[in-house]
XYZ file of N, CA, C and O in Angstrom:
472
model
N 18.750 -5.959 -11.095
C 17.873 -5.037 -10.387
C 16.932 -5.784 -9.447
O 16.682 -5.343 -8.343
N 16.398 -6.938 -9.902
C 15.474 -7.699 -9.061
C 16.160 -8.174 -7.787
O 15.558 -8.130 -6.709
N 17.429 -8.603 -7.892
C 18.153 -9.068 -6.705
C 18.349 -7.926 -5.721
O 18.187 -8.095 -4.512
N 18.667 -6.744 -6.221
C 18.844 -5.577 -5.351
C 17.527 -5.238 -4.663
O 17.490 -4.950 -3.468
N 16.430 -5.302 -5.411
C 15.121 -4.989 -4.838
C 14.742 -6.016 -3.783
O 14.233 -5.660 -2.717
N 15.011 -7.312 -4.050
C 14.726 -8.348 -3.054
C 15.528 -8.106 -1.781
O 15.005 -8.240 -0.679
N 16.821 -7.739 -1.927
C 17.645 -7.449 -0.756
C 17.075 -6.268 0.020
O 16.989 -6.297 1.243
N 16.688 -5.221 -0.689
C 16.129 -4.036 -0.045
C 14.844 -4.392 0.703
O 14.654 -3.998 1.849
N 13.968 -5.157 0.054
C 12.713 -5.547 0.694
C 12.956 -6.423 1.906
O 12.311 -6.254 2.939
N 13.885 -7.368 1.800
C 14.154 -8.271 2.917
C 14.827 -7.556 4.081
O 14.605 -7.890 5.235
N 15.678 -6.570 3.780
C 16.420 -5.881 4.825
C 15.655 -4.683 5.377
O 15.968 -4.210 6.461
N 14.677 -4.188 4.657
C 13.976 -2.998 5.124
C 13.153 -3.325 6.350
O 12.645 -4.423 6.508
N 13.065 -2.375 7.225
C 12.241 -2.541 8.420
C 10.788 -2.419 8.013
O 10.409 -1.507 7.293
N 10.000 -3.363 8.459
C 8.581 -3.348 8.137
C 7.917 -2.155 8.810
O 8.032 -1.975 10.009
N 7.269 -1.337 8.014
C 6.436 -0.277 8.558
C 5.019 -0.787 8.440
O 4.499 -0.963 7.346
N 4.410 -1.075 9.567
C 3.074 -1.625 9.553
C 2.037 -0.565 9.236
O 2.300 0.633 9.313
N 0.851 -1.024 8.892
C -0.225 -0.084 8.617
C -0.533 0.753 9.853
O -1.013 1.865 9.743
N -0.235 0.207 11.044
C -0.466 0.972 12.268
C 0.354 2.253 12.303
O 0.018 3.193 13.016
N 1.465 2.290 11.545
C 2.318 3.473 11.506
C 1.740 4.570 10.628
O 2.210 5.701 10.674
N 0.745 4.231 9.824
C 0.140 5.215 8.936
C -1.019 5.907 9.653
O -1.630 5.353 10.551
N -1.312 7.116 9.230
C -2.404 7.885 9.821
C -3.715 7.432 9.194
O -3.857 7.431 7.960
N -4.669 7.026 10.033
C -5.967 6.583 9.525
C -6.619 7.699 8.728
O -6.685 8.837 9.171
N -7.066 7.347 7.532
C -7.753 8.297 6.673
C -6.838 9.159 5.819
O -7.308 9.834 4.917
N -5.533 9.129 6.090
C -4.604 9.921 5.277
C -4.386 9.234 3.935
O -4.524 8.017 3.807
N -4.068 10.009 2.933
C -3.822 9.493 1.594
C -2.326 9.534 1.312
O -1.674 10.542 1.567
N -1.814 8.429 0.807
C -0.391 8.305 0.487
C -0.242 7.936 -0.976
O -0.925 7.039 -1.465
N 0.669 8.588 -1.675
C 0.962 8.250 -3.067
C 1.798 6.981 -3.101
O 2.750 6.832 -2.345
N 1.430 6.041 -3.952
C 2.230 4.835 -4.169
C 3.318 5.188 -5.169
O 3.031 5.511 -6.321
N 4.571 5.155 -4.712
C 5.696 5.519 -5.569
C 6.212 4.334 -6.375
O 6.539 4.476 -7.547
N 6.332 3.182 -5.712
C 6.775 1.965 -6.402
C 6.067 0.763 -5.796
O 5.586 0.819 -4.664
N 6.021 -0.302 -6.557
C 5.456 -1.570 -6.098
C 6.403 -2.683 -6.520
O 6.933 -2.653 -7.635
N 6.626 -3.636 -5.628
C 7.539 -4.746 -5.919
C 7.052 -6.011 -5.239
O 6.665 -5.973 -4.073
N 7.090 -7.100 -5.981
C 6.880 -8.416 -5.376
C 8.256 -8.946 -5.014
O 9.139 -9.014 -5.863
N 8.427 -9.320 -3.760
C 9.724 -9.782 -3.278
C 9.567 -11.105 -2.549
O 8.561 -11.333 -1.882
N 10.597 -11.929 -2.640
C 10.633 -13.170 -1.887
C 11.108 -12.846 -0.478
O 12.129 -12.184 -0.300
N 10.360 -13.275 0.516
C 10.731 -13.094 1.916
C 10.748 -14.466 2.568
O 10.295 -15.444 1.966
N 11.241 -14.563 3.791
C 11.189 -15.863 4.479
C 9.762 -16.390 4.617
O 9.548 -17.598 4.725
N 8.766 -15.505 4.595
C 7.361 -15.916 4.697
C 6.724 -16.194 3.336
O 5.533 -16.454 3.260
N 7.497 -16.120 2.267
C 6.975 -16.330 0.919
C 6.963 -15.022 0.135
O 7.501 -14.013 0.576
N 6.330 -15.046 -1.013
C 6.274 -13.855 -1.864
C 5.347 -12.835 -1.206
O 4.246 -13.167 -0.764
N 5.803 -11.594 -1.141
C 5.011 -10.507 -0.561
C 5.065 -9.313 -1.508
O 5.986 -9.166 -2.304
N 4.077 -8.458 -1.411
C 4.025 -7.227 -2.186
C 4.424 -6.076 -1.279
O 3.857 -5.907 -0.197
N 5.430 -5.321 -1.717
C 5.879 -4.143 -0.991
C 5.474 -2.906 -1.771
O 5.610 -2.859 -3.000
N 5.008 -1.891 -1.069
C 4.716 -0.603 -1.674
C 5.607 0.443 -1.035
O 5.758 0.473 0.188
N 6.179 1.281 -1.862
C 6.908 2.436 -1.345
C 5.922 3.590 -1.383
O 5.384 3.930 -2.444
N 5.674 4.178 -0.211
C 4.684 5.247 -0.091
C 5.367 6.574 0.195
O 6.360 6.627 0.918
N 4.781 7.631 -0.346
C 5.281 8.970 -0.051
C 4.662 9.422 1.266
O 3.458 9.587 1.380
N 5.504 9.554 2.267
C 5.091 10.093 3.558
C 6.063 11.208 3.906
O 7.123 11.325 3.296
N 5.717 11.985 4.871
C 6.617 13.066 5.268
C 7.084 12.817 6.683
O 6.282 12.443 7.528
N 8.351 12.939 7.003
C 9.388 13.527 6.161
C 10.114 12.519 5.273
O 10.913 12.898 4.441
N 9.848 11.207 5.436
C 10.563 10.194 4.644
C 9.572 9.275 3.957
O 8.477 9.041 4.449
N 9.994 8.720 2.822
C 9.199 7.683 2.173
C 9.404 6.377 2.942
O 10.437 6.164 3.554
N 8.385 5.509 2.912
C 8.467 4.249 3.654
C 8.043 3.087 2.772
O 7.313 3.260 1.798
N 8.526 1.888 3.117
C 8.061 0.650 2.507
C 7.024 0.021 3.435
O 7.221 -0.027 4.644
N 5.939 -0.443 2.852
C 4.915 -1.167 3.601
C 4.779 -2.541 2.965
O 4.633 -2.666 1.750
N 4.854 -3.579 3.803
C 4.666 -4.946 3.337
C 3.187 -5.269 3.481
O 2.638 -5.258 4.580
N 2.529 -5.544 2.359
C 1.104 -5.842 2.405
C 0.866 -7.268 2.889
O 1.741 -8.124 2.775
N -0.317 -7.538 3.416
C -0.634 -8.904 3.875
C -0.556 -9.909 2.727
O -0.631 -9.538 1.549
N -0.447 -11.191 3.082
C -0.329 -12.258 2.077
C -1.441 -12.203 1.035
O -1.201 -12.431 -0.148
N -2.663 -11.923 1.456
C -3.773 -11.953 0.513
C -3.708 -10.834 -0.532
O -4.461 -10.850 -1.491
N -2.771 -9.901 -0.378
C -2.663 -8.775 -1.318
C -1.584 -8.969 -2.382
O -1.365 -8.078 -3.200
N -0.914 -10.115 -2.377
C 0.214 -10.324 -3.292
C -0.175 -10.048 -4.744
O 0.593 -9.477 -5.500
N -1.384 -10.429 -5.133
C -1.765 -10.319 -6.545
C -2.768 -9.199 -6.842
O -3.472 -9.263 -7.835
N -2.802 -8.151 -6.008
C -3.752 -7.069 -6.305
C -3.345 -6.281 -7.536
O -4.186 -5.654 -8.159
N -2.056 -6.311 -7.881
C -1.578 -5.672 -9.108
C -1.025 -6.734 -10.040
O -0.334 -7.651 -9.604
N -1.300 -6.574 -11.334
C -0.684 -7.442 -12.330
C 0.761 -6.997 -12.540
O 1.160 -5.911 -12.087
N 1.533 -7.801 -13.244
C 2.909 -7.420 -13.582
C 2.885 -6.122 -14.384
O 3.706 -5.224 -14.166
N 1.931 -5.999 -15.288
C 1.795 -4.779 -16.088
C 1.487 -3.571 -15.204
O 2.052 -2.494 -15.393
N 0.590 -3.742 -14.227
C 0.284 -2.654 -13.290
C 1.540 -2.210 -12.545
O 1.801 -1.012 -12.411
N 2.301 -3.183 -12.047
C 3.528 -2.868 -11.304
C 4.503 -2.102 -12.181
O 5.087 -1.104 -11.750
N 4.674 -2.537 -13.427
C 5.562 -1.829 -14.354
C 5.087 -0.388 -14.561
O 5.888 0.541 -14.544
N 3.788 -0.206 -14.734
C 3.239 1.139 -14.942
C 3.398 2.010 -13.701
O 3.716 3.197 -13.811
N 3.185 1.428 -12.522
C 3.378 2.184 -11.275
C 4.831 2.642 -11.178
O 5.111 3.807 -10.889
N 5.760 1.725 -11.422
C 7.181 2.029 -11.269
C 7.710 2.982 -12.332
O 8.725 3.633 -12.117
N 7.014 3.075 -13.453
C 7.402 4.022 -14.508
C 6.574 5.308 -14.434
O 6.624 6.135 -15.332
N 5.795 5.442 -13.370
C 4.950 6.623 -13.124
C 3.927 6.844 -14.229
O 3.550 7.971 -14.522
N 3.479 5.737 -14.837
C 2.416 5.813 -15.840
C 1.055 5.497 -15.226
O 0.028 5.794 -15.807
N 1.056 4.864 -14.055
C -0.165 4.558 -13.318
C 0.000 5.189 -11.940
O 0.813 4.749 -11.134
N -0.726 6.275 -11.700
C -0.569 7.050 -10.476
C -1.688 6.691 -9.502
O -2.855 6.991 -9.752
N -1.307 6.017 -8.421
C -2.284 5.521 -7.454
C -2.015 6.089 -6.065
O -0.878 6.377 -5.708
N -3.088 6.219 -5.301
C -3.012 6.601 -3.897
C -3.534 5.457 -3.047
O -4.396 4.699 -3.477
N -3.017 5.372 -1.820
C -3.468 4.387 -0.858
C -3.934 5.123 0.390
O -3.317 6.101 0.809
N -5.018 4.660 0.960
C -5.517 5.212 2.212
C -5.754 4.054 3.179
O -6.332 3.037 2.800
N -5.283 4.212 4.427
C -5.418 3.177 5.463
C -6.532 3.587 6.424
O -6.628 4.748 6.812
N -7.380 2.623 6.816
C -8.540 2.935 7.652
C -8.646 2.069 8.896
O -9.727 1.906 9.448
N -7.579 1.465 9.339
C -7.642 0.639 10.546
C -7.688 -0.834 10.208
O -7.227 -1.251 9.149
N -8.270 -1.627 11.123
C -8.300 -3.082 10.945
C -9.707 -3.618 11.111
O -10.505 -3.087 11.867
N -9.961 -4.710 10.396
C -11.189 -5.467 10.575
C -11.085 -6.255 11.885
O -9.980 -6.431 12.414
N -12.194 -6.774 12.404
C -12.133 -7.565 13.641
C -11.148 -8.739 13.580
O -10.567 -9.111 14.583
N -10.926 -9.295 12.375
C -9.985 -10.418 12.253
C -8.527 -9.961 12.157
O -7.627 -10.776 12.036
N -8.287 -8.641 12.189
C -6.926 -8.108 12.150
C -6.445 -7.675 10.780
O -5.396 -7.057 10.659
N -7.183 -8.021 9.722
C -6.785 -7.594 8.378
C -6.921 -6.082 8.244
O -7.900 -5.505 8.724
N -5.944 -5.434 7.606
C -6.038 -3.982 7.442
C -7.125 -3.601 6.437
O -7.405 -4.348 5.502
N -7.702 -2.449 6.675
C -8.665 -1.879 5.735
C -7.906 -0.804 4.959
O -7.407 0.153 5.553
N -7.783 -0.977 3.653
C -7.159 0.066 2.861
C -7.871 0.184 1.532
O -8.541 -0.739 1.071
N -7.748 1.343 0.952
C -8.358 1.622 -0.343
C -7.249 2.108 -1.261
O -6.424 2.933 -0.864
N -7.243 1.586 -2.468
C -6.299 2.054 -3.490
C -7.123 2.604 -4.634
O -8.019 1.920 -5.149
N -6.841 3.850 -5.001
C -7.571 4.508 -6.088
C -6.625 5.306 -6.957
O -5.566 5.744 -6.508
N -7.060 5.529 -8.192
C -6.310 6.399 -9.088
C -6.240 7.779 -8.473
O -7.169 8.217 -7.786
N -5.138 8.488 -8.698
C -4.936 9.787 -8.042
C -6.039 10.782 -8.351
O -6.294 11.687 -7.574
N -6.756 10.623 -9.465
C -7.813 11.550 -9.834
C -9.150 11.276 -9.165
O -10.092 12.044 -9.306
N -9.233 10.178 -8.397
C -10.495 9.801 -7.739
C -10.357 10.086 -6.246
O -9.410 9.637 -5.614
N -11.299 10.838 -5.699
C -11.233 11.209 -4.288
C -11.391 9.989 -3.387
O -12.155 9.084 -3.679
N -10.681 10.016 -2.268
C -10.821 8.980 -1.258
C -12.104 9.245 -0.468
O -12.538 10.381 -0.346
N -12.719 8.207 0.087
C -13.936 8.414 0.890
C -13.613 9.135 2.195
O -12.484 9.095 2.681
N -14.615 9.744 2.770
C -14.474 10.393 4.068
C -14.776 9.388 5.174
O -15.291 8.297 4.908
N -14.506 9.766 6.410
C -14.833 8.898 7.553
C -16.324 8.611 7.604
O -16.743 7.487 7.889
N -17.141 9.618 7.317
C -18.599 9.447 7.321
C -19.025 8.413 6.292
O -19.853 7.541 6.564
N -18.446 8.476 5.101
C -18.767 7.516 4.046
C -18.307 6.110 4.439
O -19.026 5.133 4.186
N -17.137 6.000 5.063
C -16.635 4.691 5.494
C -17.549 4.090 6.559
O -17.860 2.905 6.536
N -18.021 4.908 7.499
C -18.961 4.417 8.523
C -20.272 3.989 7.890
O -20.870 2.990 8.284
N -20.729 4.747 6.905
C -22.008 4.456 6.254
C -22.003 3.090 5.578
O -23.041 2.423 5.527
N -20.865 2.671 5.061
C -20.811 1.370 4.404
C -20.360 0.263 5.367
O -20.167 -0.871 4.978
N -20.186 0.634 6.642
C -19.911 -0.354 7.668
C -18.467 -0.743 7.855
O -18.167 -1.734 8.525
N -17.537 0.005 7.278
C -16.131 -0.351 7.418
C -15.474 0.230 8.667
O -14.426 -0.222 9.065
N -16.091 1.231 9.270
C -15.528 1.817 10.480
C -16.528 1.681 11.608
O -17.728 1.801 11.409
N -16.003 1.452 12.811
C -16.875 1.387 13.979
C -17.420 2.759 14.313
O -16.944 3.788 13.843
N -18.422 2.807 15.114
C -19.066 4.077 15.462
C -18.377 4.760 16.605
O -17.729 4.269 17.407
C-alpha cells in the first residue's frame, strides 16, 4: 500500500494553495508522507467540489502530524478541516488546521491578529 501511495503522490499533479479559495474550509480526507525527488513531503487529500485534490504541503510541514495522527485521519477517527488564507511576505502559505467541531476564524479575526493585510 505504501508503494502505491508513493507512486500516486509522485505522479499526482501538485495543486498549490493558490488553487484553493482563501478562507474556504476543506475537509482533510487522508494524509500521507511520501518520498519525492525533493525529499519527504506531506500530502493531504482535501474534499473540494467537484473533485477531491491532493495538496503537497511545504517542507516545514512534514511533521505537523504524528504517525498516530495520520493513521487516525486515514481511518476517519480524527476529523480535521484545513483553511487557506494566502501567503506570508516570505511566500510561506498561511493555513489553519482545526478539528471539525471548532469553527474557523473569519477574515476580520485573521486581520485582527495580523495574518492578513488590510
